[in-house]
CSV table of C-alpha atoms and ligand atoms in Angstrom, one decimal:
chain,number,residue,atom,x,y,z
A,196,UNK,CA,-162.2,116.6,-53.3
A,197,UNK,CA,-163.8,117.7,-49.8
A,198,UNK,CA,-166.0,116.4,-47.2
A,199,UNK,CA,-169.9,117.6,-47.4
A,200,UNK,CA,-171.7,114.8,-45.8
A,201,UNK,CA,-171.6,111.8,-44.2
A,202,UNK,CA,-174.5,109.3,-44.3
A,203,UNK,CA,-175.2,105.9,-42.6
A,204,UNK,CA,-177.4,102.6,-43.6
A,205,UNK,CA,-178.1,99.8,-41.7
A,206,UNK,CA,-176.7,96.2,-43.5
A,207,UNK,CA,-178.3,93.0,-42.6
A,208,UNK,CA,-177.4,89.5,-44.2
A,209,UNK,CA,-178.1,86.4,-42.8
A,210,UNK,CA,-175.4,84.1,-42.2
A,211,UNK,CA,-175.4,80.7,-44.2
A,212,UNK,CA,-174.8,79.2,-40.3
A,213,UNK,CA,-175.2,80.1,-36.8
A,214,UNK,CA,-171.5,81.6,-35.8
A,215,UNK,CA,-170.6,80.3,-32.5
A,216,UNK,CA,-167.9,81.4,-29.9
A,217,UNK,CA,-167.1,81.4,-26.3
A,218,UNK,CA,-168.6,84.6,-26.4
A,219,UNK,CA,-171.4,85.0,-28.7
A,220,UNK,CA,-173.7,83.0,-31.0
A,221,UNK,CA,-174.7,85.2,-33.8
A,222,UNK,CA,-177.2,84.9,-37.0
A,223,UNK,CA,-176.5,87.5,-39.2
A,224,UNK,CA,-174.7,90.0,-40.0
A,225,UNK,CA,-176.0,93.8,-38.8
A,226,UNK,CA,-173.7,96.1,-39.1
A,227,UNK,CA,-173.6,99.9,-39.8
A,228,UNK,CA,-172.9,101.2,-43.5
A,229,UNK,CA,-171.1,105.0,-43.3
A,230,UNK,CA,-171.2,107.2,-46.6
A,231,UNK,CA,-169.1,110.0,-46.8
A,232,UNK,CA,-170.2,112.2,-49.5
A,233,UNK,CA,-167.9,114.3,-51.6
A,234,UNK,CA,-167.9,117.7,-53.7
A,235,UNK,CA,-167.0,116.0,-56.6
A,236,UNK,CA,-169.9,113.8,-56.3
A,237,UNK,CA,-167.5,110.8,-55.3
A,238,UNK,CA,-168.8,108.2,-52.2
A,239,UNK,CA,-166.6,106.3,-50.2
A,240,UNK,CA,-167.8,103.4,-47.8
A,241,UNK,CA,-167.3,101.9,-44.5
A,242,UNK,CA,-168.6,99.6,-42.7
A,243,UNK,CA,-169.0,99.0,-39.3
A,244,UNK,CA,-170.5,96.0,-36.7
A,245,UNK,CA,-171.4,96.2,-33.4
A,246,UNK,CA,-169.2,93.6,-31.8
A,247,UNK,CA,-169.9,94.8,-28.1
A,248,UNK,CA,-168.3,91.8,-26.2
A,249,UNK,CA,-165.0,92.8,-28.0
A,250,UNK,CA,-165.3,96.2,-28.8
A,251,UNK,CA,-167.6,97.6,-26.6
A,252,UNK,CA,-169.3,98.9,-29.8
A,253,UNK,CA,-173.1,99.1,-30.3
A,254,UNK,CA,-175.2,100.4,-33.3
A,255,UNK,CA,-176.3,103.7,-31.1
A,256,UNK,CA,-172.8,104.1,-30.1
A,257,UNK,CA,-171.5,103.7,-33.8
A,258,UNK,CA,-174.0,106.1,-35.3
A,259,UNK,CA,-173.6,108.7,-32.0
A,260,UNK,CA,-170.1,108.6,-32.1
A,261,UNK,CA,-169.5,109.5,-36.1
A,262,UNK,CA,-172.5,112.1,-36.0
A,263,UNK,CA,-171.4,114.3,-33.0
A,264,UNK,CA,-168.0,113.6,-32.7
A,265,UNK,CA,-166.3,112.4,-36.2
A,266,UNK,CA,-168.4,113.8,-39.0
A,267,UNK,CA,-168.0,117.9,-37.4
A,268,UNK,CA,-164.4,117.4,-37.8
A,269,UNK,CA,-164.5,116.6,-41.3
A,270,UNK,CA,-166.8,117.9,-43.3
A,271,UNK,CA,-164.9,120.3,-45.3
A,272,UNK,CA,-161.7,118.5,-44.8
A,273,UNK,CA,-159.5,117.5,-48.5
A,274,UNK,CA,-159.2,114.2,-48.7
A,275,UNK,CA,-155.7,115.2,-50.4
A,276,UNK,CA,-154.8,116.0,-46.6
A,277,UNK,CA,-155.1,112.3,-45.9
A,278,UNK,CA,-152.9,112.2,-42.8
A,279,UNK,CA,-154.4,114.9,-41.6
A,280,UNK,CA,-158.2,113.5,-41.9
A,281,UNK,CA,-156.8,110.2,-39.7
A,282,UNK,CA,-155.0,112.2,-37.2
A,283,UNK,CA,-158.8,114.4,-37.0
A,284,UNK,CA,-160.8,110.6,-36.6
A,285,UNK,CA,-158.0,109.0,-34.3
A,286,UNK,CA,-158.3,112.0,-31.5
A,287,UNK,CA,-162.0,112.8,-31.6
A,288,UNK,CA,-162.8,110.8,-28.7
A,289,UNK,CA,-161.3,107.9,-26.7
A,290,UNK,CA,-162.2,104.4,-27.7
A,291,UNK,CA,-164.8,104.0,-30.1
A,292,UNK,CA,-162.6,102.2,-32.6
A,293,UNK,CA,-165.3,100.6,-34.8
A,294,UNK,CA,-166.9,104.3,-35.6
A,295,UNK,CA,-163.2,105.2,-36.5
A,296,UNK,CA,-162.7,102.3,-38.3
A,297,UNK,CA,-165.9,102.6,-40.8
A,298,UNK,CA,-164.8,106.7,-41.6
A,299,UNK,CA,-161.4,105.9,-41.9
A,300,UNK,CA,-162.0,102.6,-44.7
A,301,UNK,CA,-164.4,105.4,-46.0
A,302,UNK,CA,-161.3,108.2,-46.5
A,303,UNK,CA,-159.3,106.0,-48.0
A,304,UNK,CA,-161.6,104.9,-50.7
A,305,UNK,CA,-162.1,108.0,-51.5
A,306,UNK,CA,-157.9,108.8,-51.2
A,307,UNK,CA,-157.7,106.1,-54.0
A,308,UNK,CA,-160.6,107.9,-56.1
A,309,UNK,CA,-158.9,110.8,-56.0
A,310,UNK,CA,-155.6,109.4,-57.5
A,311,UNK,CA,-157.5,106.5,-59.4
A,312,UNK,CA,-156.2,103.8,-58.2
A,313,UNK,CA,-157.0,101.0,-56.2
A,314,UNK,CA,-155.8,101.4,-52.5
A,315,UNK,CA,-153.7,98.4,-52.4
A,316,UNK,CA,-151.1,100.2,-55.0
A,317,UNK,CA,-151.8,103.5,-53.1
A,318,UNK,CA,-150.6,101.6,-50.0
A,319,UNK,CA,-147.4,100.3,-51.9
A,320,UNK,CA,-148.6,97.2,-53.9
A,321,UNK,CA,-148.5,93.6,-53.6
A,322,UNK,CA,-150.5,90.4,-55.2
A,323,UNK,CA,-153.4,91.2,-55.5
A,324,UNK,CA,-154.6,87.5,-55.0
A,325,UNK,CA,-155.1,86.2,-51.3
A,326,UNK,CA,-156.2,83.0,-49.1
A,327,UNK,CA,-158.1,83.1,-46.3
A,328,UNK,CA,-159.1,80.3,-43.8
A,329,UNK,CA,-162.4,79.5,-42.6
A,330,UNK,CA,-164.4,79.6,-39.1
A,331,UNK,CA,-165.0,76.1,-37.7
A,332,UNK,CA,-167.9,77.0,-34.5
A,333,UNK,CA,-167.7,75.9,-31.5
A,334,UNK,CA,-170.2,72.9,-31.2
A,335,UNK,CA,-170.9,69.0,-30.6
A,336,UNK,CA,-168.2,67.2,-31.5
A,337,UNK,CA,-170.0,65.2,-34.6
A,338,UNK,CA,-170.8,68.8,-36.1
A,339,UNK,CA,-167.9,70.3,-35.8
A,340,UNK,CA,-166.1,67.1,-37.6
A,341,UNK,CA,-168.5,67.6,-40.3
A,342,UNK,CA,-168.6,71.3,-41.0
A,343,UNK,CA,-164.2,70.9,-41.2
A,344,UNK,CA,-164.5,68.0,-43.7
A,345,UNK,CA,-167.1,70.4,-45.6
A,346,UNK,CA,-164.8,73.5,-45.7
A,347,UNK,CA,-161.9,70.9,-46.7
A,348,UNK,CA,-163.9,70.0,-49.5
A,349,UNK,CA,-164.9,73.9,-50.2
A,350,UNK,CA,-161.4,74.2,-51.3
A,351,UNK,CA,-160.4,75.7,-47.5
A,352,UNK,CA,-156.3,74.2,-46.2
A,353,UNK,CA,-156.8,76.7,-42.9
A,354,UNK,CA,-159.2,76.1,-40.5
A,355,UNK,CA,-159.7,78.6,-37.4
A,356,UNK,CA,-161.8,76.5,-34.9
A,357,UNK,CA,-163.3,78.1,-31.7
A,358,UNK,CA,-163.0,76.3,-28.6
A,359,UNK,CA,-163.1,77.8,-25.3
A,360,UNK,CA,-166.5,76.7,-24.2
A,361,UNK,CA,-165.5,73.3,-22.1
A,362,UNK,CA,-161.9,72.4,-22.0
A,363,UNK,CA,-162.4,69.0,-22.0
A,364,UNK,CA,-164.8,68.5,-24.8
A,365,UNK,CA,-162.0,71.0,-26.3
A,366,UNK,CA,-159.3,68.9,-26.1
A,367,UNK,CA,-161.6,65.9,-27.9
A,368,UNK,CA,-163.0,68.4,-30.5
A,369,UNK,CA,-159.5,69.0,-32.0
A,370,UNK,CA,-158.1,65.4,-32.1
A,371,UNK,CA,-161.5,64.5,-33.7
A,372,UNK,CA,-160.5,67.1,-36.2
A,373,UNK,CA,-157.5,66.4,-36.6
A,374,UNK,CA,-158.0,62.7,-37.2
A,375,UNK,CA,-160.3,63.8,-40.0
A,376,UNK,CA,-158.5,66.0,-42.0
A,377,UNK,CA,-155.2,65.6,-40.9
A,378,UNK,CA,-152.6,66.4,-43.5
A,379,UNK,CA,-155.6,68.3,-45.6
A,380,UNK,CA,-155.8,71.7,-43.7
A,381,UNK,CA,-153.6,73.6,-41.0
A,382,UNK,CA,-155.7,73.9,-38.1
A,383,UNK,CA,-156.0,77.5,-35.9
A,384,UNK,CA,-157.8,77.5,-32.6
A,385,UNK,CA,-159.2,80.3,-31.6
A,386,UNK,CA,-160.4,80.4,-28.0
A,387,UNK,CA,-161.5,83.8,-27.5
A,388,UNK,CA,-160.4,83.6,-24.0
A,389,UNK,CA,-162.4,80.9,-22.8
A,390,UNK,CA,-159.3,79.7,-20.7
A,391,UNK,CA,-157.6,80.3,-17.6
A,392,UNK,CA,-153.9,80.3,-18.4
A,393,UNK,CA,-153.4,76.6,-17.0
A,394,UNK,CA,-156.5,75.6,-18.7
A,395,UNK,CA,-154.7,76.9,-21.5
A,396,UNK,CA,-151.1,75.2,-21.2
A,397,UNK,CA,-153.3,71.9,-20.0
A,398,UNK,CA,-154.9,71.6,-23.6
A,399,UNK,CA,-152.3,72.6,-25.9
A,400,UNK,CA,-149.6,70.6,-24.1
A,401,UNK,CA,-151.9,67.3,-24.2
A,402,UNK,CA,-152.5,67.7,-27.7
A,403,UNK,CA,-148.8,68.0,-28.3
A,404,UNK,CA,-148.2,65.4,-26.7
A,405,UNK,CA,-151.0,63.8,-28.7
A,406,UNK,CA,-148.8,64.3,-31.9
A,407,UNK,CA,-151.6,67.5,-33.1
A,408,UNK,CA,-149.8,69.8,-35.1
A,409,UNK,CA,-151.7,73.3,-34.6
A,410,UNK,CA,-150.5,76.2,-36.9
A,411,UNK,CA,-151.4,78.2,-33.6
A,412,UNK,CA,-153.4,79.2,-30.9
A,413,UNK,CA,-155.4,82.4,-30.5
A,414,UNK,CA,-156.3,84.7,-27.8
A,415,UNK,CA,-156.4,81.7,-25.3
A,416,UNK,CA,-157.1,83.4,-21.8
A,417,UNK,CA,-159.0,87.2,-20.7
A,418,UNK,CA,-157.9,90.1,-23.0
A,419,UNK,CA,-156.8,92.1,-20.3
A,420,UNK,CA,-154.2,89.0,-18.7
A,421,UNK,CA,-150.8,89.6,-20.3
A,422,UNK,CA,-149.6,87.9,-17.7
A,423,UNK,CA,-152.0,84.8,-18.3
A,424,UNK,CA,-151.0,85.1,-22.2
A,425,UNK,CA,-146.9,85.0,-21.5
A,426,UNK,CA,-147.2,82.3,-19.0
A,427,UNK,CA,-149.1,80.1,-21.8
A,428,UNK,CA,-146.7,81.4,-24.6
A,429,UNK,CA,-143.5,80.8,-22.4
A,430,UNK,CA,-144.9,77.4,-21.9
A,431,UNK,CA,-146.0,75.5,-24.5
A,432,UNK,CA,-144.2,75.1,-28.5
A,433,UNK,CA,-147.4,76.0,-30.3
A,434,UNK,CA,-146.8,79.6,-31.7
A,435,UNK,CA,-150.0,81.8,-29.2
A,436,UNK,CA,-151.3,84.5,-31.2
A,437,UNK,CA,-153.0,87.6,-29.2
A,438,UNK,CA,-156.4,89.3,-30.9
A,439,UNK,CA,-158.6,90.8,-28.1
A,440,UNK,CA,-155.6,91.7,-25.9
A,441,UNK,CA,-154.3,93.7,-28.4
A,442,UNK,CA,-156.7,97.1,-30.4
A,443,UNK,CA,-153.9,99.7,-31.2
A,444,UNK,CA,-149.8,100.3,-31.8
A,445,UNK,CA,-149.3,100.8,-27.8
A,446,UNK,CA,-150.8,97.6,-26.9
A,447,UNK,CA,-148.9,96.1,-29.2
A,448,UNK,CA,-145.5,97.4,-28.0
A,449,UNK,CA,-146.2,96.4,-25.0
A,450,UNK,CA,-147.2,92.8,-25.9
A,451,UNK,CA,-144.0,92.8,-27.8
A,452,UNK,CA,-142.2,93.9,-25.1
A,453,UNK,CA,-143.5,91.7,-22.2
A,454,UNK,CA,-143.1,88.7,-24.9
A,455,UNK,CA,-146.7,88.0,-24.2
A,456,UNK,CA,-147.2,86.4,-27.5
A,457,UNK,CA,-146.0,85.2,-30.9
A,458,UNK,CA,-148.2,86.6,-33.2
A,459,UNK,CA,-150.6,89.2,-33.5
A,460,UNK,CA,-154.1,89.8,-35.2
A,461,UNK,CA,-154.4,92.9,-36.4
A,462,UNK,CA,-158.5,93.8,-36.8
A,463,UNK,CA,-159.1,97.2,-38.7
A,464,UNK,CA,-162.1,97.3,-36.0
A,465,UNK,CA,-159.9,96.9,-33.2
A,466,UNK,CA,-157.0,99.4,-34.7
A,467,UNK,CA,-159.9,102.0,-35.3
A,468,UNK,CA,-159.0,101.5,-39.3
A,469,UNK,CA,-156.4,101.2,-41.9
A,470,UNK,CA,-153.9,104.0,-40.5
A,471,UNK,CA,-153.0,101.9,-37.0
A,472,UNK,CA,-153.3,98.7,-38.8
A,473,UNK,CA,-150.6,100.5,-41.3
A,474,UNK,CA,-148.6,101.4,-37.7
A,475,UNK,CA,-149.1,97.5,-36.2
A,476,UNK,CA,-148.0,95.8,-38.6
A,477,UNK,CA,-145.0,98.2,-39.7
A,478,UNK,CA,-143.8,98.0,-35.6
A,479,UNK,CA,-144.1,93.8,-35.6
A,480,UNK,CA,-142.1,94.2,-38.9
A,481,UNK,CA,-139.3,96.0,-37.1
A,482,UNK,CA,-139.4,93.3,-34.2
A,483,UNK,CA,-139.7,90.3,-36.6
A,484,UNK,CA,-143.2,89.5,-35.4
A,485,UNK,CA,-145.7,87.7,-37.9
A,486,UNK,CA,-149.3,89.1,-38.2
A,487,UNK,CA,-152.6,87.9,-39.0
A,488,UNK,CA,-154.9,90.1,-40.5
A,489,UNK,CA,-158.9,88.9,-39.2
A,490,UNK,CA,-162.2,90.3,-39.2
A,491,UNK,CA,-165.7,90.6,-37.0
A,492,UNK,CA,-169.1,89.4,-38.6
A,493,UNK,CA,-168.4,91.9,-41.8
A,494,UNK,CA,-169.5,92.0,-45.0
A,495,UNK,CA,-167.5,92.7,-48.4
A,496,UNK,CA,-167.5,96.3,-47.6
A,497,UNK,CA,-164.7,97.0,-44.9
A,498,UNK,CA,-163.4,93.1,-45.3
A,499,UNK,CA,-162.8,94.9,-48.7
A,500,UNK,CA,-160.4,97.1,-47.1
A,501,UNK,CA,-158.2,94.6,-44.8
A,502,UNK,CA,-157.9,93.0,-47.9
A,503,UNK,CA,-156.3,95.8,-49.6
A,504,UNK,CA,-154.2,96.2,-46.4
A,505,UNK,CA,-153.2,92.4,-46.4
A,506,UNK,CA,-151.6,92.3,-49.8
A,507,UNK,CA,-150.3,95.8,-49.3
A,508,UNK,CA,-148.1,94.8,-46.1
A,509,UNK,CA,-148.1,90.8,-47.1
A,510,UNK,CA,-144.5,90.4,-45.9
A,511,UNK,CA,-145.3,90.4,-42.1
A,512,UNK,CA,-149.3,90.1,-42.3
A,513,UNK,CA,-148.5,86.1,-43.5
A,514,UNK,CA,-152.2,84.4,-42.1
A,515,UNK,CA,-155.6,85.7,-43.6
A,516,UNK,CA,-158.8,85.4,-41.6
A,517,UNK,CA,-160.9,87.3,-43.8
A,518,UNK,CA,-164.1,85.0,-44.1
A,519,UNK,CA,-166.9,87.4,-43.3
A,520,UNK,CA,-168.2,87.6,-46.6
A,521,UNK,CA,-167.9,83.6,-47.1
A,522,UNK,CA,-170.0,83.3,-44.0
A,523,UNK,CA,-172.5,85.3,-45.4
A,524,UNK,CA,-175.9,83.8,-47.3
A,525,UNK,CA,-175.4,86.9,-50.3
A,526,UNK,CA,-172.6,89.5,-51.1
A,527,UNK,CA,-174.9,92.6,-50.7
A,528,UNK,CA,-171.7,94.8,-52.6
A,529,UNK,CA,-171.5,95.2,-56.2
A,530,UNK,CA,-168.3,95.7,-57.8
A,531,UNK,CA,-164.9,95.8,-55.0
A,532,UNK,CA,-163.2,92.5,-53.5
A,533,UNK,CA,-164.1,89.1,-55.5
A,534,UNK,CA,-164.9,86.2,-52.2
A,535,UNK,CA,-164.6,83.1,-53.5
A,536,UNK,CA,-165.0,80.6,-51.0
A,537,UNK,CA,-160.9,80.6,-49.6
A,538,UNK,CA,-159.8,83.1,-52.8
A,539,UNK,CA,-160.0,86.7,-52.3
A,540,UNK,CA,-158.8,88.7,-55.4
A,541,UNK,CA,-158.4,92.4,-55.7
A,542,UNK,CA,-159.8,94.8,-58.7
A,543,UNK,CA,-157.9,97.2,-60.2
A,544,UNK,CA,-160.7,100.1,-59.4
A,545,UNK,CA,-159.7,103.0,-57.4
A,546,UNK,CA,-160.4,102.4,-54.3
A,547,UNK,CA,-162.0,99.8,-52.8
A,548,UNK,CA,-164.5,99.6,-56.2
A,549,UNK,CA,-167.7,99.4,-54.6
A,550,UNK,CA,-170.1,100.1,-57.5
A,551,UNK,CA,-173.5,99.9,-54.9
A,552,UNK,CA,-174.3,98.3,-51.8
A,553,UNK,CA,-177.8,96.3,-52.0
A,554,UNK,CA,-180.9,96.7,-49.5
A,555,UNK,CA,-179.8,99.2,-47.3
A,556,UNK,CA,-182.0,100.6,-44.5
A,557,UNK,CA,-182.4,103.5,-43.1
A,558,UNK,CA,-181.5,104.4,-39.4
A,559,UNK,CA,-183.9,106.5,-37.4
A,560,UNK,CA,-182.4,109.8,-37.8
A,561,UNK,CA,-180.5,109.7,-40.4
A,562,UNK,CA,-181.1,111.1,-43.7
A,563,UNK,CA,-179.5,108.5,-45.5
A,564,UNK,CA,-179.9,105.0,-47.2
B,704,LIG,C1,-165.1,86.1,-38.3
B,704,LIG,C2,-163.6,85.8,-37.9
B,704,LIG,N1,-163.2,84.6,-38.5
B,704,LIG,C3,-163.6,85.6,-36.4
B,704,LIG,O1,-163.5,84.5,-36.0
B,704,LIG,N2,-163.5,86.7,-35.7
B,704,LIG,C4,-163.6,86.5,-34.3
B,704,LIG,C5,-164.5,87.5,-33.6
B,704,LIG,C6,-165.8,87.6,-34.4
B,704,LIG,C7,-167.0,88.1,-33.7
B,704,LIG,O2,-167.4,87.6,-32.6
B,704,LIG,O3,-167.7,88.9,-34.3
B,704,LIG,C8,-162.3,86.4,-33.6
B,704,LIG,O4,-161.2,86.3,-34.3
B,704,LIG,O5,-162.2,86.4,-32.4
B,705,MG,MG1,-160.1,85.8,-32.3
């Protein structure tokens, strides 16, 4: 099965709420669909968004960097020679990991076409039944409240609420939470580095103190301050978990090695796909490290394949933040991943079983969609 083409679409779906961080408010979901075509007539997908305040990754850059940097590499390539197409996508160019990412979940739908089988088995197996949490946004303190009782009812017992924005409407968001689902859902903050390091130890000490038990804390000061992340993790009992300081395996030795955190998310856009996400989580593994496996503002496309990664390497990646397509208004995928509100099941097609993907657009340029 080789390589003759690869194609893109442009995916919009609104969202069923605004999603609100510390760094974004967003609508919907707009993210680049990749096609790679096969001789056998066999498509794989990937998907990719443009999550620039995190990734630096826009739609132009996306589409630039697969058509003149990725896609001359591997047309013509076997998609038998699976380590060899990674190895091809990881060195084409520096950075760039989203464009990676969306080729790479591509290959290896195709790599489980090839052998017929869906790619959580080709990646070693697991249950093919998963929970994920749900995002709480970042807003008034009456709103937030009610959208956690909502999810609670929805069946969610993990909440991942941003805060970040004010520190000390933060501190009265989460005990407002707390108080009204205590006991009914683990709660996650997720602060997208909204905090200066003693910001950081200020809030999460005072609700300790407070007697709020958080499952953890995420990402709590500026991606690049390791030093800001240790000095919180040395400091307070609530496990801190690192997402935007850490993209790929180096990064991650190093956090590991500075003790600059306790957990890590692994994000196949950060990781540039499934093949460093494979590395991360097989390196915290060694180093008894747990790992969260999240996602951007995706759809059920390249959620699909975290998921497949997440019951694949279940017995380090132990926390799920794979609501994407639960945020979304409409699944626009047909066949694949099953979301149902906090249940994410697997099907046994090869690959990532994406039958069609519904009103795609065309991008200027490109021949596809
Ligand atoms: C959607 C997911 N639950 C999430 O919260 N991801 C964010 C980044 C999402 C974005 O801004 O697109 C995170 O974990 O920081
Ligand atoms: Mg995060």
């Amino acid at each position: 099965m080789k390589i003759t083409d690869i194609q893109f679409g442009m995916l919009r779906v609104p969202l069923k709420t605004p999603f609100k961080t510390a760094l974004r408010t967003v609508e919907r979901v707009e993210d680049i669909v990749v096609m790679v075509h096969t001789d056998s007539g066999q498509v794989g997908y990937g998907e990719a968004p443009a999550t620039a305040v995190i990734t630096g990754d826009t739609h132009g850059s996306i589409v630039d960097a697969i058509r003149h940097y990725i896609s001359p590499r591997l047309i013509g390539e076997d998609i038998a020679d699976l380590n060899r197409i990674t190895r091809l996508i990881q060195t084409s160019m520096e950075k760039n990991s989203s464009a990676k990412a969306a080729v790479e979940i591509a290959v290896y739908d195709l790599w489980g076409q090839l052998y017929n089988a869906p790619l959580y088995k080709m990646l070693g197996g697991g249950d093919p039944v998963i929970t994920t949490d749900i995002t709480i946004s970042v807003d008034t303190i009456d709103k937030m409240v009610a959208d956690s009782i909502s999810a609670v009812e929805r069946g969610f017992d993990s909440l991942k609420i941003k805060v970040g924005k004010d520190i000390g409407v933060d501190v009265e968001r989460i005990k407002a939470i707390y108080a009204a689902v205590e006991s009914r859902a683990l709660l996650r903050l997720d602060a997208n580095q909204g905090w200066t390091a003693k910001q950081a130890v200020y809030a999460i000490t005072t609700l300790e103190d407070a007697g709020v038990r958080l499952e953890l804390v995420e990402q709590p000061v500026k991606a690049r301050d390791l030093e800001g992340m240790r000095y919180v993790t040395e400091r307070v009992h609530t496990p801190i978990m690192a997402d935007e300081s850490v993209f790929g395996p180096m990064e991650v030795i190093e956090l590991i090695n500075l003790r600059a955190a306790d957990i890590i998310n692994i994000k196949l856009m950060k990781t540039g796909g499934i093949s460093n996400a494979i590395r991360i989580a097989d390196i915290a593994a060694l180093h008894q490290v747990e790992c969260m496996i999240g996602c951007m503002l995706e759809s059920s496309i390249s959620v699909a394949a975290a998921v497949h990664v997440a019951v694949a390497k279940a017995d380090v990646i132990t926390k799920i933040d794979l609501d994407g397509p639960s945020l979304c208004q409409f699944d626009p995928v047909e066949g694949g991943v099953t979301f149902n509100e906090s249940e994410i099941s697997v099907s046994e097609a090869p690959g990532l079983g994406i039958r069609e993907i519904r009103g795609l657009e065309p991008i200027p340029g490109s021949a596809a969609a």
